[in-house]
PDB file of C-alpha atoms in Angstrom:
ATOM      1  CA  UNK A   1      -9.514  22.686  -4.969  1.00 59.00           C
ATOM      2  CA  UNK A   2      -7.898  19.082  -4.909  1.00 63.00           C
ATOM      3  CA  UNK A   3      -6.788  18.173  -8.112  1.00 72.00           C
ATOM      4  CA  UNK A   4      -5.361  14.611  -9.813  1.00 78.00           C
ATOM      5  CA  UNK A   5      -1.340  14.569 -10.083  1.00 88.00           C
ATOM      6  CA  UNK A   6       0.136  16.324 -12.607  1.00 91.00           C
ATOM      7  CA  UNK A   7       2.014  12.884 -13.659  1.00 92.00           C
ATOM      8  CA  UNK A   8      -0.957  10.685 -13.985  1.00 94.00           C
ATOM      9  CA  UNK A   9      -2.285   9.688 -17.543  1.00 94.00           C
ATOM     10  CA  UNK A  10      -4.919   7.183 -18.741  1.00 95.00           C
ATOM     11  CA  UNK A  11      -3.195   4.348 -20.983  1.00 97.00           C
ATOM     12  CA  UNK A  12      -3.409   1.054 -22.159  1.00 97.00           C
ATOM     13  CA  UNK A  13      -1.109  -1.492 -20.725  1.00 97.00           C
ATOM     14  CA  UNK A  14       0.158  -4.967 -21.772  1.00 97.00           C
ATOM     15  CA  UNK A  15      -0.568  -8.041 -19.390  1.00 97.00           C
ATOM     16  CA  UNK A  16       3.045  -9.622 -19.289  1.00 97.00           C
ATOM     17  CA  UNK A  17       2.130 -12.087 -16.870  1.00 97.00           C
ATOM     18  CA  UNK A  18       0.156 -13.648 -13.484  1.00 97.00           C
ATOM     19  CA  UNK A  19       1.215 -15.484 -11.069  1.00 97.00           C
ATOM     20  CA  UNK A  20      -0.494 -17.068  -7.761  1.00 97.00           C
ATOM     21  CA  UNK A  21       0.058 -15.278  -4.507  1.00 98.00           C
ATOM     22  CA  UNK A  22      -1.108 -16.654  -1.287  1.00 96.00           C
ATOM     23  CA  UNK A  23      -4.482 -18.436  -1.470  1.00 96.00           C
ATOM     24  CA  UNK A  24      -6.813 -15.940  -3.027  1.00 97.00           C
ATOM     25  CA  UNK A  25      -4.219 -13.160  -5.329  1.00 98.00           C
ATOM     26  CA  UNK A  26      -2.409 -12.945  -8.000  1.00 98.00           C
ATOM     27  CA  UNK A  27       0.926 -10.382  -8.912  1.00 98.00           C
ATOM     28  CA  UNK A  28      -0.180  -8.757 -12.051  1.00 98.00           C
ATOM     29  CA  UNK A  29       2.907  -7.741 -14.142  1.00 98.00           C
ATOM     30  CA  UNK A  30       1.644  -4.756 -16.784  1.00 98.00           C
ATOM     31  CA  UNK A  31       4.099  -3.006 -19.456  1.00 97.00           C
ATOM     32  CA  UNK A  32       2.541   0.222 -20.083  1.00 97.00           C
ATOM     33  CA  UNK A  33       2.705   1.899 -23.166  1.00 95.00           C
ATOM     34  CA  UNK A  34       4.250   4.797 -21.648  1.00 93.00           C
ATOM     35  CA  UNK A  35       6.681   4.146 -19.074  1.00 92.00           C
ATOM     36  CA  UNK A  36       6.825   6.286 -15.462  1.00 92.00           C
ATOM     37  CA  UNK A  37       9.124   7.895 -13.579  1.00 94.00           C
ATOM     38  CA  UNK A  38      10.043   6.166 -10.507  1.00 95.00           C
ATOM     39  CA  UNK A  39       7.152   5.543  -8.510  1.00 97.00           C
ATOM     40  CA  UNK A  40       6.441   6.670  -4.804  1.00 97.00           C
ATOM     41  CA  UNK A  41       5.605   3.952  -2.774  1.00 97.00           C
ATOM     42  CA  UNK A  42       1.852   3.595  -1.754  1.00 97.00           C
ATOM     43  CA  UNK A  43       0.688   5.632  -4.861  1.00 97.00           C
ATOM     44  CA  UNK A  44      -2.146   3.733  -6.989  1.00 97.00           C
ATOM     45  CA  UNK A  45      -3.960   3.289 -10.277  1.00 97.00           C
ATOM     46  CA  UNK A  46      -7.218   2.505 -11.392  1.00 96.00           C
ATOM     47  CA  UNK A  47      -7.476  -0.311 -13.646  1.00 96.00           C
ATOM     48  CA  UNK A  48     -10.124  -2.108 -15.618  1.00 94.00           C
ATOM     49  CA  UNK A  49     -10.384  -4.565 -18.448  1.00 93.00           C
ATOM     50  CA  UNK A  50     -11.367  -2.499 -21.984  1.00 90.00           C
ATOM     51  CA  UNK A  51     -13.305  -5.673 -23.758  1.00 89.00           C
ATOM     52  CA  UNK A  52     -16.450  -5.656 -22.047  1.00 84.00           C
ATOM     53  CA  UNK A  53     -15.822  -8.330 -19.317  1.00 84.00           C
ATOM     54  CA  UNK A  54     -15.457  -5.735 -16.029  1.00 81.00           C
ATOM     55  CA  UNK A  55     -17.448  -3.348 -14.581  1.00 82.00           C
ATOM     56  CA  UNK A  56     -16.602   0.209 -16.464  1.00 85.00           C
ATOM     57  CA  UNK A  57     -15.773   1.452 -13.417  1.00 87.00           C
ATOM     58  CA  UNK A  58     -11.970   0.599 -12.744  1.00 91.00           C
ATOM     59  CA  UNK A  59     -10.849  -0.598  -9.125  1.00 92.00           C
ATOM     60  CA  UNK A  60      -7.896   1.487  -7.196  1.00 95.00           C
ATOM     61  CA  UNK A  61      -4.644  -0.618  -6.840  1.00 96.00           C
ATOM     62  CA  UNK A  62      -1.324   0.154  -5.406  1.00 97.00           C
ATOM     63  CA  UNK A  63       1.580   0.006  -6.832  1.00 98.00           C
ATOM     64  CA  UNK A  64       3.197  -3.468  -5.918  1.00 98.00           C
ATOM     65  CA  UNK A  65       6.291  -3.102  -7.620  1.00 98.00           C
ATOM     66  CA  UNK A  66       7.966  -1.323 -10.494  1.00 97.00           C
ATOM     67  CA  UNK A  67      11.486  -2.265 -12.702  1.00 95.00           C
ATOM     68  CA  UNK A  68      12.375  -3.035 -16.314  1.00 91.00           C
ATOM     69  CA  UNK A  69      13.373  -0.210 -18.157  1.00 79.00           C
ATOM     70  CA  UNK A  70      16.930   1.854 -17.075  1.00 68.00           C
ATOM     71  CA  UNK A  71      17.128   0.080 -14.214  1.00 64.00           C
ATOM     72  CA  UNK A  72      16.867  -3.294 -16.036  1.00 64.00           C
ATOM     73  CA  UNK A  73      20.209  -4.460 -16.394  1.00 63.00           C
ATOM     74  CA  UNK A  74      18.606  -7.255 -18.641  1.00 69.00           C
ATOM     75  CA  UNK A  75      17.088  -4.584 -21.158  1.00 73.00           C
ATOM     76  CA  UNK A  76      13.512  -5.698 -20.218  1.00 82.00           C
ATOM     77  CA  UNK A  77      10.952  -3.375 -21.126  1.00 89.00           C
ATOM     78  CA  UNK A  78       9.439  -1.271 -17.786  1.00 94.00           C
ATOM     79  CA  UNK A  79       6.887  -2.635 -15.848  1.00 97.00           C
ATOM     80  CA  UNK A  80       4.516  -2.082 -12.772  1.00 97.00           C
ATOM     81  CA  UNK A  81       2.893  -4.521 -10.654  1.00 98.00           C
ATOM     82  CA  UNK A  82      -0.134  -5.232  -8.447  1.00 98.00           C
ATOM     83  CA  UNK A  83      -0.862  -7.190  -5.765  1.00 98.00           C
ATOM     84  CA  UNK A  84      -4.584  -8.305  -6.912  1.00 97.00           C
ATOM     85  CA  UNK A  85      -7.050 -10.140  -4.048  1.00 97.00           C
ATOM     86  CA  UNK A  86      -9.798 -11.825  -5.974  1.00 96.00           C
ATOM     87  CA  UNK A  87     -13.435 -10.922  -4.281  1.00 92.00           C
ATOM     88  CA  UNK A  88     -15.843  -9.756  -6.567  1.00 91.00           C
ATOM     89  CA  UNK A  89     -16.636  -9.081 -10.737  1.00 91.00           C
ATOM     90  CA  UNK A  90     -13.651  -6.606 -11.193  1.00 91.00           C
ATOM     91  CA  UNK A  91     -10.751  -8.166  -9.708  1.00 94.00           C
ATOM     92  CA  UNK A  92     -11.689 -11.697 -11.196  1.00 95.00           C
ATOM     93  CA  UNK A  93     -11.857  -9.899 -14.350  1.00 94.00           C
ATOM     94  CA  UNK A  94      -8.399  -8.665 -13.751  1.00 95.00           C
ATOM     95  CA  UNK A  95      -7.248 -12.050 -12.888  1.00 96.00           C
ATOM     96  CA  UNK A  96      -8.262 -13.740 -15.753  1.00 96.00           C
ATOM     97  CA  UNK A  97      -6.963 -11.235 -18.549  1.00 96.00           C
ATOM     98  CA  UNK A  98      -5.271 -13.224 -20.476  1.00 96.00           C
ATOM     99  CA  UNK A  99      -1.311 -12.321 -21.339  1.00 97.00           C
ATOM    100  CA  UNK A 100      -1.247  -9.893 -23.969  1.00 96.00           C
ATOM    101  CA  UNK A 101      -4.176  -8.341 -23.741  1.00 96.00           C
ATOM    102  CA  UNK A 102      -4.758  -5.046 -22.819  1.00 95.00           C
ATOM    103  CA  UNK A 103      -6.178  -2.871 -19.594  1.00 96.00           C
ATOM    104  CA  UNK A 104      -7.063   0.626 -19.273  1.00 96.00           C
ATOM    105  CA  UNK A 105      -4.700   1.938 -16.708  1.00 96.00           C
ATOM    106  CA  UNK A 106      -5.058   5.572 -15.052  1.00 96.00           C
ATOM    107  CA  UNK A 107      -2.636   7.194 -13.038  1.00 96.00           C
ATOM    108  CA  UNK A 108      -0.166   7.517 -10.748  1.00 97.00           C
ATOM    109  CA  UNK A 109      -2.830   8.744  -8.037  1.00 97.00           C
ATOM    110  CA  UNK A 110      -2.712  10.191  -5.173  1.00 96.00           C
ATOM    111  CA  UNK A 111       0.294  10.463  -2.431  1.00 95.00           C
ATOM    112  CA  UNK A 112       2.596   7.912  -1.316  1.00 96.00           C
ATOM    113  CA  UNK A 113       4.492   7.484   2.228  1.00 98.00           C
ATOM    114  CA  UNK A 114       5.918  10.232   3.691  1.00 97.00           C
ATOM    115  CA  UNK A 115       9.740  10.787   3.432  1.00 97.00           C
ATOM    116  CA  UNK A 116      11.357   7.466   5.098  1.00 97.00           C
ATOM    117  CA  UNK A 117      14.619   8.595   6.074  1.00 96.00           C
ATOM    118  CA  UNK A 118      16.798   7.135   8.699  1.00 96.00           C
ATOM    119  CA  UNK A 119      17.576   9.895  11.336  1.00 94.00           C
ATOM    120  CA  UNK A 120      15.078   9.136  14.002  1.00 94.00           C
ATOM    121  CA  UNK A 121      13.480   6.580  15.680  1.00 97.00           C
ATOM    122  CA  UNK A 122      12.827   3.529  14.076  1.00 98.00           C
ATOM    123  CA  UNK A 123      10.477   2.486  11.376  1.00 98.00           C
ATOM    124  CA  UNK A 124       7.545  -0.311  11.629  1.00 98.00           C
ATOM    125  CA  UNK A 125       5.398  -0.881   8.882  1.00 98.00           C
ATOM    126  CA  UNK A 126       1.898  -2.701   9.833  1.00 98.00           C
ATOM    127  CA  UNK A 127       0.210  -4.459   6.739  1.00 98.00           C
ATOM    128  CA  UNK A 128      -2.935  -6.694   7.394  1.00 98.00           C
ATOM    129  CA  UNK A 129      -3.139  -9.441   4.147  1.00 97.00           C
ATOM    130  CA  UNK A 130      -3.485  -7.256   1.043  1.00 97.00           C
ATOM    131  CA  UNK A 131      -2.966  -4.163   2.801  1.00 97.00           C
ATOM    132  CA  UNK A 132       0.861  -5.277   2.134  1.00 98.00           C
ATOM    133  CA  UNK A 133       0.756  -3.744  -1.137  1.00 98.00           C
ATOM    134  CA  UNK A 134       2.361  -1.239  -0.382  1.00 98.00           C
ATOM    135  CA  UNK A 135       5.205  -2.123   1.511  1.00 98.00           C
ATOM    136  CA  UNK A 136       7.684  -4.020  -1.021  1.00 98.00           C
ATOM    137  CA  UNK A 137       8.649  -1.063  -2.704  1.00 98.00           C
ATOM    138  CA  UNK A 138       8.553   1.455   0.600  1.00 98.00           C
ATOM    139  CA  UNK A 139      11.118  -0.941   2.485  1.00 98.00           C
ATOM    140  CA  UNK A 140      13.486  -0.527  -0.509  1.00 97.00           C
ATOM    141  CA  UNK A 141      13.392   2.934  -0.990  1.00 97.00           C
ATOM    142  CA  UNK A 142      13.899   2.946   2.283  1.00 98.00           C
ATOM    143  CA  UNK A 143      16.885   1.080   2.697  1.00 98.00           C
ATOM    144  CA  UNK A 144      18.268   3.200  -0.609  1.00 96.00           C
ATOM    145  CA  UNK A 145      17.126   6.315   0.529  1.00 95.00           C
ATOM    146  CA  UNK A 146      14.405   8.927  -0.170  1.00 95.00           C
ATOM    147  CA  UNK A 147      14.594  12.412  -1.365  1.00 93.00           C
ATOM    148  CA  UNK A 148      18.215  12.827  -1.125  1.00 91.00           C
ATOM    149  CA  UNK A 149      17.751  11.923   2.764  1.00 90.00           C
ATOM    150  CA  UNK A 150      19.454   9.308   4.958  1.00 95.00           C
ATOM    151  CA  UNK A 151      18.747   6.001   4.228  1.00 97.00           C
ATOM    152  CA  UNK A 152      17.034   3.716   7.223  1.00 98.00           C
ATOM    153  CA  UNK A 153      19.636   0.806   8.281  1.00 97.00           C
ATOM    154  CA  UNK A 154      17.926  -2.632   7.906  1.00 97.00           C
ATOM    155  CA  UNK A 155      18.315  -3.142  11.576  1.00 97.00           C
ATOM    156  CA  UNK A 156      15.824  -0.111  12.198  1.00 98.00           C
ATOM    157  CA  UNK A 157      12.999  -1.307  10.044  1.00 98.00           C
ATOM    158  CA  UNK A 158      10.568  -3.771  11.173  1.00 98.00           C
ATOM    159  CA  UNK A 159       7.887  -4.983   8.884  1.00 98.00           C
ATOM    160  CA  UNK A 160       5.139  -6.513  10.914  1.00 98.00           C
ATOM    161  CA  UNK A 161       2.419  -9.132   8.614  1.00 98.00           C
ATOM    162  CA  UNK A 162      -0.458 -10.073  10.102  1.00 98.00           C
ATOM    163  CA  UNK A 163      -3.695 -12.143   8.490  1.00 98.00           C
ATOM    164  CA  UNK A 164      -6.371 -13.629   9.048  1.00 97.00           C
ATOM    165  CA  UNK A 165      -4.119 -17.275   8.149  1.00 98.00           C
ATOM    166  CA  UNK A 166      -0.871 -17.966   6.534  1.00 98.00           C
ATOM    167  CA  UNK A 167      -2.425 -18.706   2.806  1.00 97.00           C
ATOM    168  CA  UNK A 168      -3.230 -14.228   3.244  1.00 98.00           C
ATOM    169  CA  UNK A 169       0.412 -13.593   4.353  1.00 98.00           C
ATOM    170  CA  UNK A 170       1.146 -12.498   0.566  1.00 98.00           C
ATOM    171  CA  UNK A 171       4.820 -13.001  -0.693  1.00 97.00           C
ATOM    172  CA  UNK A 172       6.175 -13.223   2.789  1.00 98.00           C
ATOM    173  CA  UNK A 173       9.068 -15.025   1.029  1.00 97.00           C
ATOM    174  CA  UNK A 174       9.882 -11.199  -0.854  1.00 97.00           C
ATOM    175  CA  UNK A 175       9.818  -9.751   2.063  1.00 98.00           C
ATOM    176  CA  UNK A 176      11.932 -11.478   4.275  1.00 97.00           C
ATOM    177  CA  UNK A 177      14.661 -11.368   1.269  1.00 97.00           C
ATOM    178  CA  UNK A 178      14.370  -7.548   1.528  1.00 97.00           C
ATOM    179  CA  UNK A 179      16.660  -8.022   4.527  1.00 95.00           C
ATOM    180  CA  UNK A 180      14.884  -6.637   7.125  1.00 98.00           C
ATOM    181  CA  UNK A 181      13.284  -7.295  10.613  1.00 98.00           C
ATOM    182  CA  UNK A 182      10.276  -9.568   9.315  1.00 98.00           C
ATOM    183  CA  UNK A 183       7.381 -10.764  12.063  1.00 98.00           C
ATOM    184  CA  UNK A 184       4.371 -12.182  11.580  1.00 98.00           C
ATOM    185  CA  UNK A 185       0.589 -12.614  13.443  1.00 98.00           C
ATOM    186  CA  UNK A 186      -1.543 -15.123  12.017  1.00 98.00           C
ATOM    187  CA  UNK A 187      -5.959 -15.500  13.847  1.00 97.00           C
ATOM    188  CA  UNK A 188      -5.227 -18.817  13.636  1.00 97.00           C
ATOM    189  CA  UNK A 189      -1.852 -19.472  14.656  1.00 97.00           C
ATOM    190  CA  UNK A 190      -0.704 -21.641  11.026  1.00 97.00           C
ATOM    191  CA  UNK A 191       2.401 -18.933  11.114  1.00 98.00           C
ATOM    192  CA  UNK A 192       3.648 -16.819  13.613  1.00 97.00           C
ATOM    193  CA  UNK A 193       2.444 -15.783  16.693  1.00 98.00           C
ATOM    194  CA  UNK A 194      -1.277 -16.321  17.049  1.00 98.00           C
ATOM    195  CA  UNK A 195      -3.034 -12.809  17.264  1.00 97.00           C
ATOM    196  CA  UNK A 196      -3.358  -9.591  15.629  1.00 97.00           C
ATOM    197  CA  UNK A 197      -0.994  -7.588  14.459  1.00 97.00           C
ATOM    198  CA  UNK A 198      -0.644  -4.713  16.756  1.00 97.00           C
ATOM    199  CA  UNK A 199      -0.861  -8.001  19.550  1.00 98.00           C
ATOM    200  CA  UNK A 200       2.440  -8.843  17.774  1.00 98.00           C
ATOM    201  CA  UNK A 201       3.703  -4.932  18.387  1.00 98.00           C
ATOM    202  CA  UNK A 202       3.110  -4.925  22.197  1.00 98.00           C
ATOM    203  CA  UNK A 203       4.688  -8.580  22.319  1.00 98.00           C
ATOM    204  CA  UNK A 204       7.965  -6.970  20.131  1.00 98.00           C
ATOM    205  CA  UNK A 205       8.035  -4.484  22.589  1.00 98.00           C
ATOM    206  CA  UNK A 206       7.480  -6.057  25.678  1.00 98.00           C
ATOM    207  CA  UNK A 207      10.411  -8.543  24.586  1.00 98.00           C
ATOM    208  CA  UNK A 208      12.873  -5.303  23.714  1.00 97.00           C
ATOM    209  CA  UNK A 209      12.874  -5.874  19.704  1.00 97.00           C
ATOM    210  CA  UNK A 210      11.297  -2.915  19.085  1.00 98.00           C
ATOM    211  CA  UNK A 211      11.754  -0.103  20.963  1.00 97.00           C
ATOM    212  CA  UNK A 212       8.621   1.999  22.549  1.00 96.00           C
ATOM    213  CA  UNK A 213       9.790   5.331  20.492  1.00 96.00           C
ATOM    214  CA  UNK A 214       8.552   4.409  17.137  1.00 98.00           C
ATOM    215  CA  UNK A 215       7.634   6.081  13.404  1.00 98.00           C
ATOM    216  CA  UNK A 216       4.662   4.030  12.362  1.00 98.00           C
ATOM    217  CA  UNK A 217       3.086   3.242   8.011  1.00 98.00           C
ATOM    218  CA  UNK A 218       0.072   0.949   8.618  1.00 98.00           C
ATOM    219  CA  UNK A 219      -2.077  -0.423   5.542  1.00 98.00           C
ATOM    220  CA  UNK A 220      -4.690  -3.099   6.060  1.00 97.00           C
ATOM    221  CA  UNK A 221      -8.478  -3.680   6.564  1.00 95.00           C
ATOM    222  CA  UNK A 222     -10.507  -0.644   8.230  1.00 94.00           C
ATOM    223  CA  UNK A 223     -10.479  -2.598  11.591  1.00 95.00           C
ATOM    224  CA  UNK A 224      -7.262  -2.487  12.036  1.00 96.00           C
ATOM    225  CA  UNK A 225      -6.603   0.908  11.141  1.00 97.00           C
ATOM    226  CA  UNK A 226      -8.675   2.353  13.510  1.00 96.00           C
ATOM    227  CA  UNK A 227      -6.882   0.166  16.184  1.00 96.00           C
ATOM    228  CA  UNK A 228      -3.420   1.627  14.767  1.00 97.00           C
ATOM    229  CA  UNK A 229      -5.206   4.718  14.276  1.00 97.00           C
ATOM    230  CA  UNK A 230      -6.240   4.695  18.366  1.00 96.00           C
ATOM    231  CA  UNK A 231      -3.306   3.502  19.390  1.00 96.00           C
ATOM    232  CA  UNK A 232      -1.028   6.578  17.629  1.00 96.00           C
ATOM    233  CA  UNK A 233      -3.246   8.961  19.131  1.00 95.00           C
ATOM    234  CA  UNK A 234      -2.746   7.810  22.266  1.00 95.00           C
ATOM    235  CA  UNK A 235       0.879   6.828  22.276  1.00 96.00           C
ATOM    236  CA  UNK A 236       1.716  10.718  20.203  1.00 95.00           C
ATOM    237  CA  UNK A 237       3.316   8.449  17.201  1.00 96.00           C
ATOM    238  CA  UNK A 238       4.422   9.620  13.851  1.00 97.00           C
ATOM    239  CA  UNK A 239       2.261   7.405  12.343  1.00 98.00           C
ATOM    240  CA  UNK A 240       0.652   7.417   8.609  1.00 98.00           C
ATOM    241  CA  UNK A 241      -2.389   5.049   7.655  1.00 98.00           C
ATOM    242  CA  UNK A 242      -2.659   4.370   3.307  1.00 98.00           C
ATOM    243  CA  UNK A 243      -6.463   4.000   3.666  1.00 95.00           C
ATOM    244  CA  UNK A 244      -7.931   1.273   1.913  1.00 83.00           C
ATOM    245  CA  UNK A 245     -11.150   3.120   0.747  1.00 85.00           C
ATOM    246  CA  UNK A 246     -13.522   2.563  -1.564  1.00 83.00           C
ATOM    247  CA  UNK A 247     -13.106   5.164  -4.673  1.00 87.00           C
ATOM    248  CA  UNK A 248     -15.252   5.752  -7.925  1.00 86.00           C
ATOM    249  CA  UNK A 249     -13.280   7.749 -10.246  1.00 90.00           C
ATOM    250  CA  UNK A 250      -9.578   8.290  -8.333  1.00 90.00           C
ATOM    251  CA  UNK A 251      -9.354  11.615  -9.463  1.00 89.00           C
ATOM    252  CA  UNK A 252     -11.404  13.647  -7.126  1.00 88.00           C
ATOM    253  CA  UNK A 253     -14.520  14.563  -9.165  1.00 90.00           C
ATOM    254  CA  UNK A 254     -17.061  11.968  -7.776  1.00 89.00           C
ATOM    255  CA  UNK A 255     -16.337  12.764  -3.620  1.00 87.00           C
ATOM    256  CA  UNK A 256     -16.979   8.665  -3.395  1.00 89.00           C
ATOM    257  CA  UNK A 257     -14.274   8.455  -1.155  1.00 92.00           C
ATOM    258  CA  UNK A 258     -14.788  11.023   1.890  1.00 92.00           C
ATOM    259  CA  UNK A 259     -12.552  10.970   5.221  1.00 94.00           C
ATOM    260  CA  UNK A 260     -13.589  12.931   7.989  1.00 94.00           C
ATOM    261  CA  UNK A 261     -10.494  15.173   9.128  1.00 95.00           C
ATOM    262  CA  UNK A 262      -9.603  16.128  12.853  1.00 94.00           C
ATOM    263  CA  UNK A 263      -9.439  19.229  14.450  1.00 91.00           C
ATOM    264  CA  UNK A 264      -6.799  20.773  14.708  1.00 90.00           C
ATOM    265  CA  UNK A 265      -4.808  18.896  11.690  1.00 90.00           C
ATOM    266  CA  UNK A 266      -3.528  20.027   8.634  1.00 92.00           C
ATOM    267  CA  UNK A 267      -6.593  19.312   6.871  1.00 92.00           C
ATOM    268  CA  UNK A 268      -9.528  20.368   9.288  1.00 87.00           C
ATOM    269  CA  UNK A 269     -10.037  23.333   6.877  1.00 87.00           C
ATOM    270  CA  UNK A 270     -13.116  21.186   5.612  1.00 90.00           C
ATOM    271  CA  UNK A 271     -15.247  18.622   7.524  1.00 92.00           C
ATOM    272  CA  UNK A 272     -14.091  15.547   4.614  1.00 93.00           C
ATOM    273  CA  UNK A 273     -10.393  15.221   2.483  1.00 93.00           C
ATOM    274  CA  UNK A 274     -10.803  13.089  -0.022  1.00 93.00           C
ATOM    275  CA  UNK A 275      -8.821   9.912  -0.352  1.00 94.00           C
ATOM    276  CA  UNK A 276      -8.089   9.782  -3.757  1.00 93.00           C
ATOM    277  CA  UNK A 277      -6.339  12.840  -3.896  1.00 93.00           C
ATOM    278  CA  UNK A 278      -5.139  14.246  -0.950  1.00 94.00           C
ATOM    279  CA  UNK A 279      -4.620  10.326   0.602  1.00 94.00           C
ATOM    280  CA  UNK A 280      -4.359   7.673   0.133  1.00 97.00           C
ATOM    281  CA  UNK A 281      -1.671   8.320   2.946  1.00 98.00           C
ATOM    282  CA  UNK A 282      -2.908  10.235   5.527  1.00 97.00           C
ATOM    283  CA  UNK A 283      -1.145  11.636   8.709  1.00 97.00           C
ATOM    284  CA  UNK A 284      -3.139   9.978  11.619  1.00 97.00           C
ATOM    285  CA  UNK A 285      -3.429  13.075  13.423  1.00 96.00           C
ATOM    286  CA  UNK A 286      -4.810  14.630  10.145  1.00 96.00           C
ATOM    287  CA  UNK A 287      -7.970  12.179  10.367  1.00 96.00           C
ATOM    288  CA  UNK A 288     -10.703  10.830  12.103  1.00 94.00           C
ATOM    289  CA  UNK A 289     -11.353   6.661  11.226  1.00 89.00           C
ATOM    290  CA  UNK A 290     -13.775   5.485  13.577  1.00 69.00           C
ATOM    291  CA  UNK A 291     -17.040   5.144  11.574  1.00 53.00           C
ATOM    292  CA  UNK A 292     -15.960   6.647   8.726  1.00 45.00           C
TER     293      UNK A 292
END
């Protein structure tokens, strides 16, 4: 039976500060009061607000970045961050704590990316607007290193941005100074190419900048992960989605956040995984997105 991580604890955190991202976010910076171990990338936590002003159910986030602590070399206390889009009750909530106060957080949760090491083909990470989340820290791990494997030369990671305009292309500035291939697809055209972000793939490739053998992390809205998802199946990628689902408790006892598996993949022993705990990273042959 599934169970939560054996790392993840429930916590209070300190609000060290909020800053504007984009046209609708803010970067939450928390200081919890018991620091982690170096995070994998694409892992998340559930937060909420603890004096009365959010729902009491906290929302999933993923980890946007971590530092402070050890690997502070300006003895600043360790921190996490999140990437926070502002839609409904909950995430205003979280954008208005005020600095100093203190949320509930819960976790690490679930998986992160798989092992991005650099003997193969090359990497290509697909985020749609706040589906970037999870891509700051995975490009430098990356570039560093993971699990005592290769690390992937700049030159052979490409992170691709798309949105919906260029007020959603979150901290594009951070990225690009990650020192890596950076494109972008905006619907509108205000930056980049105008089009979608897999549009922005086939255009990459058609041009030679990206060659057609590819490893493939996608994050964004369901839409387009059940274009990426389509298109992995057909073109026999290695390809892993971090699913953007809805969750209720993050820890596996509620089943709120089903995903039908496929035959024949690791996980087809039962008709649902659950996202929470077995994803939020999923192998696309593993799963079945349309609909779900």
């Amino acid at each position: 039976m599934p169970a939560p991580p054996k790392d993840a604890v429930s916590q209070l955190a300190t609000v060290v500060s909020s800053r504007p991202c984009g046209s609708d976010a803010v970067v939450l910076r928390l200081a919890p009061e018991r620091p982690f171990e170096p995070l994998r990338a694409s892992r998340f936590f559930m937060l909420r607000r603890e004096d009365g002003t959010a729902p009491l159910i906290p929302r999933p986030y993923s980890v946007y970045r971590q530092g402070g602590g050890a690997s502070s070399s300006t003895g600043e206390a360790p921190w996490v961050e999140f990437l926070i889009k502002v839609m409904g009750r909950g995430s205003r909530a979280l954008e208005a704590a005020p600095i100093g106060s203190q949320l509930r957080l819960i976790g690490p949760l679930g998986n992160g990316w798989p092992v991005l090491d650099g003997d193969g083909a090359p990497w290509v990470m697909l985020a749609g607007g706040v589906g970037s989340a999870p891509f700051p820290m995975a490009i430098e791990q990356a570039l560093r290193g993971m699990d005592g494997g290769a690390a992937v030369a700049s030159r052979d990671l490409h992170f691709l941005f798309g949105a919906r305009d260029r007020g959603l292309l979150y901290d594009l500035e951070l990225f690009e100074r990650l020192g890596v291939n950076v494109h972008t697809a905006t619907v509108d055209g205000s930056h980049g190419m105008q089009g979608h972000v897999l549009q922005l793939l086939d255009a990459l490739q058609a041009a030679g900048s990206i060659p057609k053998q590819i490893r493939v992390l996608a994050c964004g809205p369901d839409p387009m992960l059940e274009a990426v998802h389509a298109r992995a199946i057909e073109e026999e990628w290695d390809c892993w989605l971090s699913l953007e689902t809805l969750m209720g408790c993050g820890v596996g006892i509620c089943n709120g956040c089903p995903v039908p598996t496929r035959e024949g993949g690791a996980l087809a022993g039962w008709p649902n995984a659950k996202c929470c705990v077995e994803g939020p990273v999923f192998a696309a042959r593993d799963i079945e997105l349309v609909g779900h």
